[in-house]
Short mmCIF file of C-alpha atoms in Angstrom, two decimals:
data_model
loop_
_atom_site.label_atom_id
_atom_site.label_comp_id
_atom_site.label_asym_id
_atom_site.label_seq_id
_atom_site.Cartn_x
_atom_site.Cartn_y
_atom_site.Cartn_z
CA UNK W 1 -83.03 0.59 5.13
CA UNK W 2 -84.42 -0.12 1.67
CA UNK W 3 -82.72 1.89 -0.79
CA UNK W 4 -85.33 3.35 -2.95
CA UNK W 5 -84.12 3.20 -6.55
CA UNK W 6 -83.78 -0.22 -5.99
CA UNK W 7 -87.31 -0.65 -4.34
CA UNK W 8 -88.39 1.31 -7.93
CA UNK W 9 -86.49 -1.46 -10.19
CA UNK W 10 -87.96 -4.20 -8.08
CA UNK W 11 -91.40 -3.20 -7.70
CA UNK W 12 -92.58 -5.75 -10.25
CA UNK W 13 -90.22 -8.56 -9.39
CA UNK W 14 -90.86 -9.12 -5.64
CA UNK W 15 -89.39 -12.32 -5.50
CA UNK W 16 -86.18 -11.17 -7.54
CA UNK W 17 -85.25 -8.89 -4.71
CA UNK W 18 -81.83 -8.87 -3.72
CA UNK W 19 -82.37 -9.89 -0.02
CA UNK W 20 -78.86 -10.50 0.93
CA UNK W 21 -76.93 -7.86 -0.92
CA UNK W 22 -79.36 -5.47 1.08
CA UNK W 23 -79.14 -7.12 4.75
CA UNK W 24 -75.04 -8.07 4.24
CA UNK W 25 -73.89 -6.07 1.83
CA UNK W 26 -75.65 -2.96 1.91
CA UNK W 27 -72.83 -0.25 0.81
CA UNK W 28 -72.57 -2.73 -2.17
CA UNK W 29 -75.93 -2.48 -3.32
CA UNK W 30 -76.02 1.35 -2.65
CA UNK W 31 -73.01 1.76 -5.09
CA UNK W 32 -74.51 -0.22 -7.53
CA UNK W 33 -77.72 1.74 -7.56
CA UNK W 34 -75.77 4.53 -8.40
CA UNK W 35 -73.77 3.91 -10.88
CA UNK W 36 -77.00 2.67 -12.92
CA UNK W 37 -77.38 4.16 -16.27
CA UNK W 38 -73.18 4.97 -16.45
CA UNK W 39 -70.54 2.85 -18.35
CA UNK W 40 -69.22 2.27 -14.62
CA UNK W 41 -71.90 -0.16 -13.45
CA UNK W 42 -70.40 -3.39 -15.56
CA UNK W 43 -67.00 -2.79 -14.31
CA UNK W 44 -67.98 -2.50 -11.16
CA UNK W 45 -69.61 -5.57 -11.40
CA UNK W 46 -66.81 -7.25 -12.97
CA UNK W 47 -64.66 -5.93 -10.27
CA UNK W 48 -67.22 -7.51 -7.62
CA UNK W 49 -67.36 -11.11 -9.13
CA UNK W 50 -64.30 -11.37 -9.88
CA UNK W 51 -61.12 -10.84 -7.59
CA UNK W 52 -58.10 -9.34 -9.28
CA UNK W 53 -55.69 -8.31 -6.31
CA UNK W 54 -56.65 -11.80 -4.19
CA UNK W 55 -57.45 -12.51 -0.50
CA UNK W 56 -61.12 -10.99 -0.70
CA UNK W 57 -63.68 -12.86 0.83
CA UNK W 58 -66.12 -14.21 -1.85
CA UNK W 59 -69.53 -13.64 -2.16
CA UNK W 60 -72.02 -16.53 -0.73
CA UNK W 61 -73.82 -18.51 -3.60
CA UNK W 62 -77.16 -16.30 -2.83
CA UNK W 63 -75.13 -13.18 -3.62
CA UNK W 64 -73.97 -14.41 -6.12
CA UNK W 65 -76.94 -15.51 -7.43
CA UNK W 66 -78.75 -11.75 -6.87
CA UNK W 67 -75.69 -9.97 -8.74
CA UNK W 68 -75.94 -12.07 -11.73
CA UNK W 69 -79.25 -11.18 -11.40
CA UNK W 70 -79.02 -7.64 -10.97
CA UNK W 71 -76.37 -7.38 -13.96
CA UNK W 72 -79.20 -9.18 -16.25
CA UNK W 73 -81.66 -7.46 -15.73
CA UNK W 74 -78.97 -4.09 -16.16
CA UNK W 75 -78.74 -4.90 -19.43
CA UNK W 76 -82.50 -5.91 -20.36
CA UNK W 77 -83.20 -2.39 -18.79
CA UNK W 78 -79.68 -1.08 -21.31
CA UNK W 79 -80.99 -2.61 -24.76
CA UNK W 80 -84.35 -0.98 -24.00
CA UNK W 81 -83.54 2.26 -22.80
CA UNK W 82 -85.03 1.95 -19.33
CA UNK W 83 -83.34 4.43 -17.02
CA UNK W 84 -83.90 4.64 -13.51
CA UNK W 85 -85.26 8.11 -12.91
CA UNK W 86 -82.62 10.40 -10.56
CA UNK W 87 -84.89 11.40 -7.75
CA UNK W 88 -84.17 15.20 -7.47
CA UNK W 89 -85.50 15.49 -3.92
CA UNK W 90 -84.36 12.68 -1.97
CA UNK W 91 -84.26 14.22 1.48
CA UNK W 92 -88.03 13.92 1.91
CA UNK W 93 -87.76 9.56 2.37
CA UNK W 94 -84.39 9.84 4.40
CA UNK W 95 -85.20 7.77 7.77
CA UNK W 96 -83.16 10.48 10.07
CA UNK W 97 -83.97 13.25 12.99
CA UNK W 98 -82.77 15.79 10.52
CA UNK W 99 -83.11 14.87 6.68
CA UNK W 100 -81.49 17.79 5.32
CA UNK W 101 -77.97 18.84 3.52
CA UNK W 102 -77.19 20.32 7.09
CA UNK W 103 -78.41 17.36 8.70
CA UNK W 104 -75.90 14.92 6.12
CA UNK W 105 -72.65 17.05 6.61
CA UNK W 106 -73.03 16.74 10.53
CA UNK W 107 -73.30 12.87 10.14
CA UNK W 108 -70.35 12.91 7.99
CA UNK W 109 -67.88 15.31 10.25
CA UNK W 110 -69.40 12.76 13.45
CA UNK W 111 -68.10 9.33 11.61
CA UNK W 112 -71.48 8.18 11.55
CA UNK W 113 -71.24 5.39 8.95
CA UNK W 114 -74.70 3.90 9.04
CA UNK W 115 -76.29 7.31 9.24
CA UNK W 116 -74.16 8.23 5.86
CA UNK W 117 -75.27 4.64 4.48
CA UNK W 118 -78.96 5.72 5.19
CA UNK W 119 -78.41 9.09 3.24
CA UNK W 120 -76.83 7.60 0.38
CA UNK W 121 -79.08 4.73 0.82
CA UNK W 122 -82.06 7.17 -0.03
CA UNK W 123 -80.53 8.45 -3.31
CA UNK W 124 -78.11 10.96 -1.55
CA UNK W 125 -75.09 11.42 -4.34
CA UNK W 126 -71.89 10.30 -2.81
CA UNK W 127 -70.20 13.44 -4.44
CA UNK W 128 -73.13 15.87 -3.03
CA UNK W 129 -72.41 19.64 -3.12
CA UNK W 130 -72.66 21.19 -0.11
CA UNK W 131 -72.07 25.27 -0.01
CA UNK W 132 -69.15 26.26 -1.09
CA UNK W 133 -68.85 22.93 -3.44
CA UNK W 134 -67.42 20.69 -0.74
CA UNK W 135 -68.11 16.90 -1.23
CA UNK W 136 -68.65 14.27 2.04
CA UNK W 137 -65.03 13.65 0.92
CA UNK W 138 -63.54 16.53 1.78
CA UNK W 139 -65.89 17.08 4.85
CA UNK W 140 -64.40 13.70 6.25
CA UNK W 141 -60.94 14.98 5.16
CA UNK W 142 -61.73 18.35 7.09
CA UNK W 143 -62.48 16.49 10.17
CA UNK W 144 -60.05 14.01 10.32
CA UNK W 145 -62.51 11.37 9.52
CA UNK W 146 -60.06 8.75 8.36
CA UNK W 147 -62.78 5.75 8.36
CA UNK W 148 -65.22 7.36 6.69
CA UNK W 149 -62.63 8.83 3.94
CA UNK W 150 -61.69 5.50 3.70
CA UNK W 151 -65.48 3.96 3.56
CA UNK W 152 -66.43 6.56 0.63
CA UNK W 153 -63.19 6.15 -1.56
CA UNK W 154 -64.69 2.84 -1.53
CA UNK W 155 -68.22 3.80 -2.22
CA UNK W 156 -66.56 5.23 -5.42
CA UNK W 157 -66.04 9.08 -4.03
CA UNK W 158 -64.21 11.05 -6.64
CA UNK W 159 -61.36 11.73 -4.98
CA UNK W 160 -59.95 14.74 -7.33
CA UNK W 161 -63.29 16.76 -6.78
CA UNK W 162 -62.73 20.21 -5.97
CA UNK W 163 -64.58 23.09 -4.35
CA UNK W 164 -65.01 26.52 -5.18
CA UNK W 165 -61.80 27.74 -4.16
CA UNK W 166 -60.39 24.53 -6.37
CA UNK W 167 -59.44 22.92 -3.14
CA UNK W 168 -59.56 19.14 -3.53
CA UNK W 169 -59.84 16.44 -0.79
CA UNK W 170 -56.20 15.76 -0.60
CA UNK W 171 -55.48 19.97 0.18
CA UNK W 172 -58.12 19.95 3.20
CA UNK W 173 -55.96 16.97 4.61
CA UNK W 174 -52.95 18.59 4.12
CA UNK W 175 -53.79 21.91 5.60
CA UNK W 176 -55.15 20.00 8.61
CA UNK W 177 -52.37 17.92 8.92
CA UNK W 178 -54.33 14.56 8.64
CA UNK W 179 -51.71 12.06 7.55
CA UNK W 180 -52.88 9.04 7.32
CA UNK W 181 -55.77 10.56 5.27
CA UNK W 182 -53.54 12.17 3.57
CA UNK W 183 -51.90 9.04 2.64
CA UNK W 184 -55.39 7.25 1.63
CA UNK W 185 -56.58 9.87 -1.07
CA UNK W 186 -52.29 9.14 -2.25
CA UNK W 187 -52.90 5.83 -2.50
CA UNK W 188 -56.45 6.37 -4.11
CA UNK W 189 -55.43 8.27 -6.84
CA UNK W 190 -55.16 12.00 -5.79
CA UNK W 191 -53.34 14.45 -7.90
CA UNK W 192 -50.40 14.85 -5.39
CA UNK W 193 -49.80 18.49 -7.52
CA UNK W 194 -52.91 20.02 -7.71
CA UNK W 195 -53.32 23.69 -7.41
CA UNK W 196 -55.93 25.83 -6.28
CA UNK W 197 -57.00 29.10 -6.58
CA UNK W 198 -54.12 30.49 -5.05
CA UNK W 199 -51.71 28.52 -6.75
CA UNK W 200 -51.00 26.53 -3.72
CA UNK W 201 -50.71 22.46 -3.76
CA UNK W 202 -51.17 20.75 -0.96
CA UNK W 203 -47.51 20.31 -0.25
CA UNK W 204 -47.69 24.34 -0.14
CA UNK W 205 -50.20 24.36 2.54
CA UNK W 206 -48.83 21.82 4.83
CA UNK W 207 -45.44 24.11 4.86
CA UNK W 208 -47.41 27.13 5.22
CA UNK W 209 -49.48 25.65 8.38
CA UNK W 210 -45.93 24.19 9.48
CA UNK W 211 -47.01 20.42 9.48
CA UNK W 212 -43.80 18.62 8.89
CA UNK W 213 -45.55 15.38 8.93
CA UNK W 214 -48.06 15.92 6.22
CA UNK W 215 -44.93 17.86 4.37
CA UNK W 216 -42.89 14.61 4.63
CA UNK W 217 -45.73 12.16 3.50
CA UNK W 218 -46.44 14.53 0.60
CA UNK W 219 -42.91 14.44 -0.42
CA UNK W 220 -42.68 10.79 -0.05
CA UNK W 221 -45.53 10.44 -2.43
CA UNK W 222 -43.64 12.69 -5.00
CA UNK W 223 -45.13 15.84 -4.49
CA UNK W 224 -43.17 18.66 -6.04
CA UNK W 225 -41.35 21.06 -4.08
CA UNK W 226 -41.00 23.76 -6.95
CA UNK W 227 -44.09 24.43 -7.42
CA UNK W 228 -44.71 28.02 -6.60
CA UNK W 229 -47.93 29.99 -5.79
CA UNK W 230 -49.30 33.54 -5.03
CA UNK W 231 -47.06 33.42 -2.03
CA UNK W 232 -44.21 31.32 -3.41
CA UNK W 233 -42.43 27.76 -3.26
CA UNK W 234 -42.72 25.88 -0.41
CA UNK W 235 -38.78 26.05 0.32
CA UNK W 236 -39.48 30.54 0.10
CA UNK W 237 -42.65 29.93 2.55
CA UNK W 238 -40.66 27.62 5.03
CA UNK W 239 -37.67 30.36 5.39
CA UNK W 240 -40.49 33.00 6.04
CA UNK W 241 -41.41 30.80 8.53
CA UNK W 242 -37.93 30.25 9.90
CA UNK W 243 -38.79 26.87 10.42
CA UNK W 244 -35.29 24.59 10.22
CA UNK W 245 -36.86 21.34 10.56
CA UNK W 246 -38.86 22.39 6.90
CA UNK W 247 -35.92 24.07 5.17
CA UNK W 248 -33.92 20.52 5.76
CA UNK W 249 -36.66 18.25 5.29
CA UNK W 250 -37.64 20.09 1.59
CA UNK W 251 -33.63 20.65 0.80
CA UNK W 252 -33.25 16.57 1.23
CA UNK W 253 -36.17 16.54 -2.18
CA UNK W 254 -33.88 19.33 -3.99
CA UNK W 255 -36.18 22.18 -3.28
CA UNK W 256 -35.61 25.87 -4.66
CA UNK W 257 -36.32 29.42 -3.28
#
């Protein structure tokens, strides 16, 4: 799939393509293309050619060679104010059976990885809004999606997005007691206490849905149990719920009424 803002930069430098970033490393190249024009291109490239937390698997010399290519010509395109146009209707040159918001949200709750890569491939923004302001994050979150949560936090998802309702990635996987998602977005930077409309975090939701195992990772990750919404602290929702295995489990992190 030939990602078409990079087709657009390349149009006049056929040779210059980027042949191997686009066959091998395809979901590298995508997340370049879209951080063009924004301060986080260059340290996403720095990040790329050089390896600060070790073990990674280097690039081969030709991808090498085609991202110190690609961060020239960057900044030739910087110092003369060339911008890559944002294409406003990118669902018309999506490759699929159904290239439409719809059609991208069902891909995403299916774990369809390529069919995602096409999408964002095509100019697709990795934080799309779909109704009700939901990003393919929280979708994936939603449906227990854990490899593709994990495959867009490393596309560069923003993982402290929130909808309407000011429900972030990191509630959805609470309320549906998705752990080990839950755990990614921790580990990815989510705001363990954020609140939503309601005033609830997602520690609040897990208790109120009775998920001790989301509870306990939430706690573990330093969530606050005294945080109270429109229908109280966690410790005041767990005793309406009668549920023991809560009230101990939130009295071990000093939790009040």
């Amino acid at each position: 799939m030939i990602n078409s803002r990079v087709a657009l930069l390349f149009k006049n430098l056929p040779d210059k393509y980027p042949t191997m970033l686009a066959r091998d490393y395809t979901h590298v190249l995508n997340h370049l293309m879209q951080l063009w024009n924004t301060p986080k291109f260059e340290s996403y490239m720095h990040e790329l050619m050089i390896d600060h937390r070790g073990g990674r698997q280097g690039f081969p010399l030709k991808g090498i060679e085609e991202l110190l290519f690609l961060s020239k010509l960057h900044d030739v395109c910087k110092k003369n104010g060339y911008k890559l146009p944002q294409f406003e209707d990118p669902w018309e040159s999506i490759p699929v059976s159904n290239p439409t918001p719809l059609g991208f949200m069902h891909v995403i709750e299916r774990g369809q990885q390529h069919a995602i890569e096409i999408f964002l491939g095509a100019g697709v923004r990795i934080d799309y809004r779909f109704e009700g302001g939901q990003t393919p994050l929280m979708i994936a979150a939603i449906n227990g999606q854990l490899g593709i949560v994990r495959y867009l936090i490393h596309q560069g998802a923003e993982v402290n997005a929130a909808d309407s309702g000011k429900y972030t990635a990191l509630h959805w996987a609470a309320f549906y007691n998705h752990m080990q998602i839950a755990g990614e977005l921790c580990i990815a930077g989510a705001l363990i206490n954020a609140v939503q409309n309601s005033g609830d975090t997602p520690l609040s939701l897990a208790v109120t849905r009775g998920h001790f195992a989301a509870s306990k990772l939430l706690l573990g990750c330093q969530a606050d149990p005294n945080i109270a919404g429109n229908h109280g602290s966690p410790l005041a929702i767990a005793q309406k719920r009668n549920s023991h295995e809560l009230l101990v489990l939130l009295r071990q992190y000093s939790a009040r009424a």
